[in-house]
Amino acid sequence: MKINLTLAFIALCLGACVSGNPREGGLLGGIHGLQSHVYEERLQTRRQQLDSLRQQGGQAQQQSAQLHGQTQASQWQAAQLDRELVALRQTQQYQQQEIAQLQQQIQTQEAERKKQQNRGVAVTFTPPASKLDVQRLQELIRQREILRKQIAEMVK
């Protein structure tokens, strides 16, 4: 009876040792895994997973390189737009100075005309500035408005 009980206990323990998982199998599990090709199937599955992960890693590296290139291009473009914005603001400032000078000339000539009129001097009206100056003033005002619109678009 003792022998039967001991044999039953050993059989029970050995039966528990048989598993498809190499970490749990023990000697009999290893033999079983080799004979039933479970180890080879697990190894093949792991190799496929590794290949898949390597492929995903390669794709991630390509995407990273593309994004890096796009980032550099965007930074260059932003710097270019900043330079254009500075140039447009300088042009606008110059044109505003020209407009202010022309308006000052107009005011000065208008005041002089009024003084002469009040003194009773016959004044023949001459335009405050030559026709070219008036046209230039109108052109500068038009350019200033265009520049303001361009600057507003760039700032957005």
mmCIF file of C-alpha atoms in Angstrom:
data_model
loop_
_atom_site.group_PDB
_atom_site.id
_atom_site.type_symbol
_atom_site.label_atom_id
_atom_site.label_comp_id
_atom_site.label_asym_id
_atom_site.label_seq_id
_atom_site.Cartn_x
_atom_site.Cartn_y
_atom_site.Cartn_z
ATOM 1 C CA MET A 1 0.000 0.000 0.000
ATOM 2 C CA LYS A 2 2.816 2.354 0.814
ATOM 3 C CA ILE A 3 4.402 1.622 -2.536
ATOM 4 C CA ASN A 4 1.119 2.270 -4.378
ATOM 5 C CA LEU A 5 0.651 5.528 -2.533
ATOM 6 C CA THR A 6 4.240 6.578 -3.298
ATOM 7 C CA LEU A 7 3.871 5.653 -6.973
ATOM 8 C CA ALA A 8 0.591 7.584 -7.177
ATOM 9 C CA PHE A 9 2.243 10.607 -5.580
ATOM 10 C CA ILE A 10 5.194 10.447 -8.023
ATOM 11 C CA ALA A 11 2.836 10.028 -10.990
ATOM 12 C CA LEU A 12 0.803 12.991 -9.804
ATOM 13 C CA CYS A 13 3.933 15.134 -9.447
ATOM 14 C CA LEU A 14 5.300 14.075 -12.827
ATOM 15 C CA GLY A 15 1.966 14.717 -14.478
ATOM 16 C CA ALA A 16 2.057 18.253 -13.213
ATOM 17 C CA CYS A 17 5.517 18.699 -14.716
ATOM 18 C CA VAL A 18 4.304 18.215 -18.267
ATOM 19 C CA SER A 19 3.505 21.642 -19.753
ATOM 20 C CA GLY A 20 3.946 23.430 -23.060
ATOM 21 C CA ASN A 21 5.642 26.334 -21.330
ATOM 22 C CA PRO A 22 9.428 25.764 -21.065
ATOM 23 C CA ARG A 23 9.581 27.778 -17.833
ATOM 24 C CA GLU A 24 7.221 25.376 -16.090
ATOM 25 C CA GLY A 25 7.993 22.048 -17.744
ATOM 26 C CA GLY A 26 10.960 20.511 -16.005
ATOM 27 C CA LEU A 27 12.641 17.468 -17.564
ATOM 28 C CA LEU A 28 9.487 15.693 -18.690
ATOM 29 C CA GLY A 29 8.017 18.981 -19.917
ATOM 30 C CA GLY A 30 11.155 19.595 -21.948
ATOM 31 C CA ILE A 31 11.001 16.173 -23.525
ATOM 32 C CA HIS A 32 7.301 16.617 -24.206
ATOM 33 C CA GLY A 33 7.925 20.082 -25.735
ATOM 34 C CA LEU A 34 10.607 18.770 -28.063
ATOM 35 C CA GLN A 35 8.539 15.801 -29.210
ATOM 36 C CA SER A 36 5.354 17.762 -29.752
ATOM 37 C CA HIS A 37 7.184 20.715 -31.458
ATOM 38 C CA VAL A 38 5.672 23.166 -28.942
ATOM 39 C CA TYR A 39 9.073 24.756 -28.361
ATOM 40 C CA GLU A 40 9.599 25.284 -32.073
ATOM 41 C CA GLU A 41 6.150 26.862 -32.423
ATOM 42 C CA ARG A 42 6.806 29.195 -29.480
ATOM 43 C CA LEU A 43 10.208 30.091 -30.936
ATOM 44 C CA GLN A 44 8.676 30.788 -34.355
ATOM 45 C CA THR A 45 5.968 32.964 -32.773
ATOM 46 C CA ARG A 46 8.583 34.941 -30.847
ATOM 47 C CA ARG A 47 10.682 35.431 -34.006
ATOM 48 C CA GLN A 48 7.641 36.738 -35.876
ATOM 49 C CA GLN A 49 6.890 39.140 -33.035
ATOM 50 C CA LEU A 50 10.512 40.328 -33.059
ATOM 51 C CA ASP A 51 10.424 40.868 -36.836
ATOM 52 C CA SER A 52 7.169 42.796 -36.497
ATOM 53 C CA LEU A 53 8.613 44.999 -33.760
ATOM 54 C CA ARG A 54 11.747 45.657 -35.820
ATOM 55 C CA GLN A 55 9.612 46.632 -38.789
ATOM 56 C CA GLN A 56 7.546 48.978 -36.629
ATOM 57 C CA GLY A 57 10.756 50.473 -35.246
ATOM 58 C CA GLY A 58 12.037 51.107 -38.760
ATOM 59 C CA GLN A 59 8.787 52.780 -39.733
ATOM 60 C CA ALA A 60 8.913 54.919 -36.594
ATOM 61 C CA GLN A 61 12.452 56.006 -37.461
ATOM 62 C CA GLN A 62 11.369 56.953 -40.986
ATOM 63 C CA GLN A 63 8.460 58.970 -39.634
ATOM 64 C CA SER A 64 10.761 60.653 -37.144
ATOM 65 C CA ALA A 65 13.169 61.610 -39.921
ATOM 66 C CA GLN A 66 10.301 62.980 -42.034
ATOM 67 C CA LEU A 67 8.948 64.993 -39.115
ATOM 68 C CA HIS A 68 12.411 66.337 -38.366
ATOM 69 C CA GLY A 69 12.744 67.443 -41.993
ATOM 70 C CA GLN A 70 9.329 69.077 -41.913
ATOM 71 C CA THR A 71 10.208 70.837 -38.669
ATOM 72 C CA GLN A 72 13.402 72.238 -40.154
ATOM 73 C CA ALA A 73 11.558 73.388 -43.278
ATOM 74 C CA SER A 74 8.888 75.053 -41.143
ATOM 75 C CA GLN A 75 11.514 76.794 -39.024
ATOM 76 C CA TRP A 76 13.282 78.061 -42.138
ATOM 77 C CA GLN A 77 9.988 79.284 -43.579
ATOM 78 C CA ALA A 78 9.098 81.024 -40.309
ATOM 79 C CA ALA A 79 12.484 82.753 -40.275
ATOM 80 C CA GLN A 80 11.966 83.827 -43.890
ATOM 81 C CA LEU A 81 8.531 85.243 -43.040
ATOM 82 C CA ASP A 82 10.022 87.072 -40.058
ATOM 83 C CA ARG A 83 12.619 88.684 -42.329
ATOM 84 C CA GLU A 84 9.911 89.682 -44.813
ATOM 85 C CA LEU A 85 7.815 91.113 -41.992
ATOM 86 C CA VAL A 86 10.735 93.234 -40.775
ATOM 87 C CA ALA A 87 11.349 94.484 -44.321
ATOM 88 C CA LEU A 88 7.664 95.314 -44.809
ATOM 89 C CA ARG A 89 7.528 97.191 -41.519
ATOM 90 C CA GLN A 90 10.606 99.192 -42.482
ATOM 91 C CA THR A 91 9.060 100.005 -45.846
ATOM 92 C CA GLN A 92 5.823 100.999 -44.151
ATOM 93 C CA GLN A 93 7.705 103.239 -41.712
ATOM 94 C CA TYR A 94 9.585 104.919 -44.564
ATOM 95 C CA GLN A 95 6.368 105.477 -46.498
ATOM 96 C CA GLN A 96 4.632 106.873 -43.433
ATOM 97 C CA GLN A 97 7.473 109.344 -43.037
ATOM 98 C CA GLU A 98 7.123 110.366 -46.668
ATOM 99 C CA ILE A 99 3.365 110.790 -46.249
ATOM 100 C CA ALA A 100 3.861 112.872 -43.119
ATOM 101 C CA GLN A 101 6.350 115.114 -44.933
ATOM 102 C CA LEU A 102 3.987 115.594 -47.857
ATOM 103 C CA GLN A 103 1.071 116.328 -45.558
ATOM 104 C CA GLN A 104 3.216 118.857 -43.698
ATOM 105 C CA GLN A 105 4.085 120.537 -46.994
ATOM 106 C CA ILE A 106 0.400 120.662 -47.887
ATOM 107 C CA GLN A 107 -0.497 122.219 -44.534
ATOM 108 C CA THR A 108 2.310 124.762 -44.788
ATOM 109 C CA GLN A 109 1.301 125.813 -48.287
ATOM 110 C CA GLU A 110 -2.373 125.914 -47.310
ATOM 111 C CA ALA A 111 -1.568 128.164 -44.332
ATOM 112 C CA GLU A 112 0.494 130.451 -46.547
ATOM 113 C CA ARG A 113 -2.338 130.663 -49.058
ATOM 114 C CA LYS A 114 -4.809 131.600 -46.306
ATOM 115 C CA LYS A 115 -2.450 134.322 -44.998
ATOM 116 C CA GLN A 116 -2.187 135.829 -48.437
ATOM 117 C CA GLN A 117 -5.931 135.648 -48.918
ATOM 118 C CA ASN A 118 -6.550 137.409 -45.580
ATOM 119 C CA ARG A 119 -4.161 140.215 -46.544
ATOM 120 C CA GLY A 120 -6.245 140.793 -49.607
ATOM 121 C CA VAL A 121 -3.546 139.806 -51.968
ATOM 122 C CA ALA A 122 -4.903 138.315 -55.089
ATOM 123 C CA VAL A 123 -3.828 134.763 -54.943
ATOM 124 C CA THR A 124 -3.902 132.484 -57.804
ATOM 125 C CA PHE A 125 -4.452 129.065 -56.476
ATOM 126 C CA THR A 126 -1.624 126.744 -57.093
ATOM 127 C CA PRO A 127 -1.909 123.239 -55.872
ATOM 128 C CA PRO A 128 -0.156 122.757 -52.561
ATOM 129 C CA ALA A 129 2.159 120.378 -54.236
ATOM 130 C CA SER A 130 2.834 119.565 -57.791
ATOM 131 C CA LYS A 131 0.563 117.134 -59.494
ATOM 132 C CA LEU A 132 3.313 114.549 -59.271
ATOM 133 C CA ASP A 133 3.545 115.034 -55.495
ATOM 134 C CA VAL A 134 -0.199 114.503 -55.109
ATOM 135 C CA GLN A 135 -0.039 111.413 -57.248
ATOM 136 C CA ARG A 136 2.961 110.186 -55.272
ATOM 137 C CA LEU A 137 1.065 110.831 -52.040
ATOM 138 C CA GLN A 138 -1.915 108.855 -53.286
ATOM 139 C CA GLU A 139 0.360 106.022 -54.417
ATOM 140 C CA LEU A 140 2.120 105.949 -51.050
ATOM 141 C CA ILE A 141 -1.201 105.827 -49.211
ATOM 142 C CA ARG A 142 -2.327 102.961 -51.423
ATOM 143 C CA GLN A 143 0.949 101.081 -50.825
ATOM 144 C CA ARG A 144 0.663 101.673 -47.100
ATOM 145 C CA GLU A 145 -2.771 100.060 -47.070
ATOM 146 C CA ILE A 146 -1.464 97.075 -49.038
ATOM 147 C CA LEU A 147 1.436 96.706 -46.605
ATOM 148 C CA ARG A 148 -0.919 96.881 -43.628
ATOM 149 C CA LYS A 149 -2.982 94.068 -45.108
ATOM 150 C CA GLN A 150 0.128 91.960 -45.792
ATOM 151 C CA ILE A 151 1.426 92.505 -42.278
ATOM 152 C CA ALA A 152 -1.938 91.604 -40.797
ATOM 153 C CA GLU A 153 -1.980 88.365 -42.825
ATOM 154 C CA MET A 154 1.568 87.471 -41.760
ATOM 155 C CA VAL A 155 0.884 88.126 -38.103
ATOM 156 C CA LYS A 156 -2.075 85.758 -38.189
#
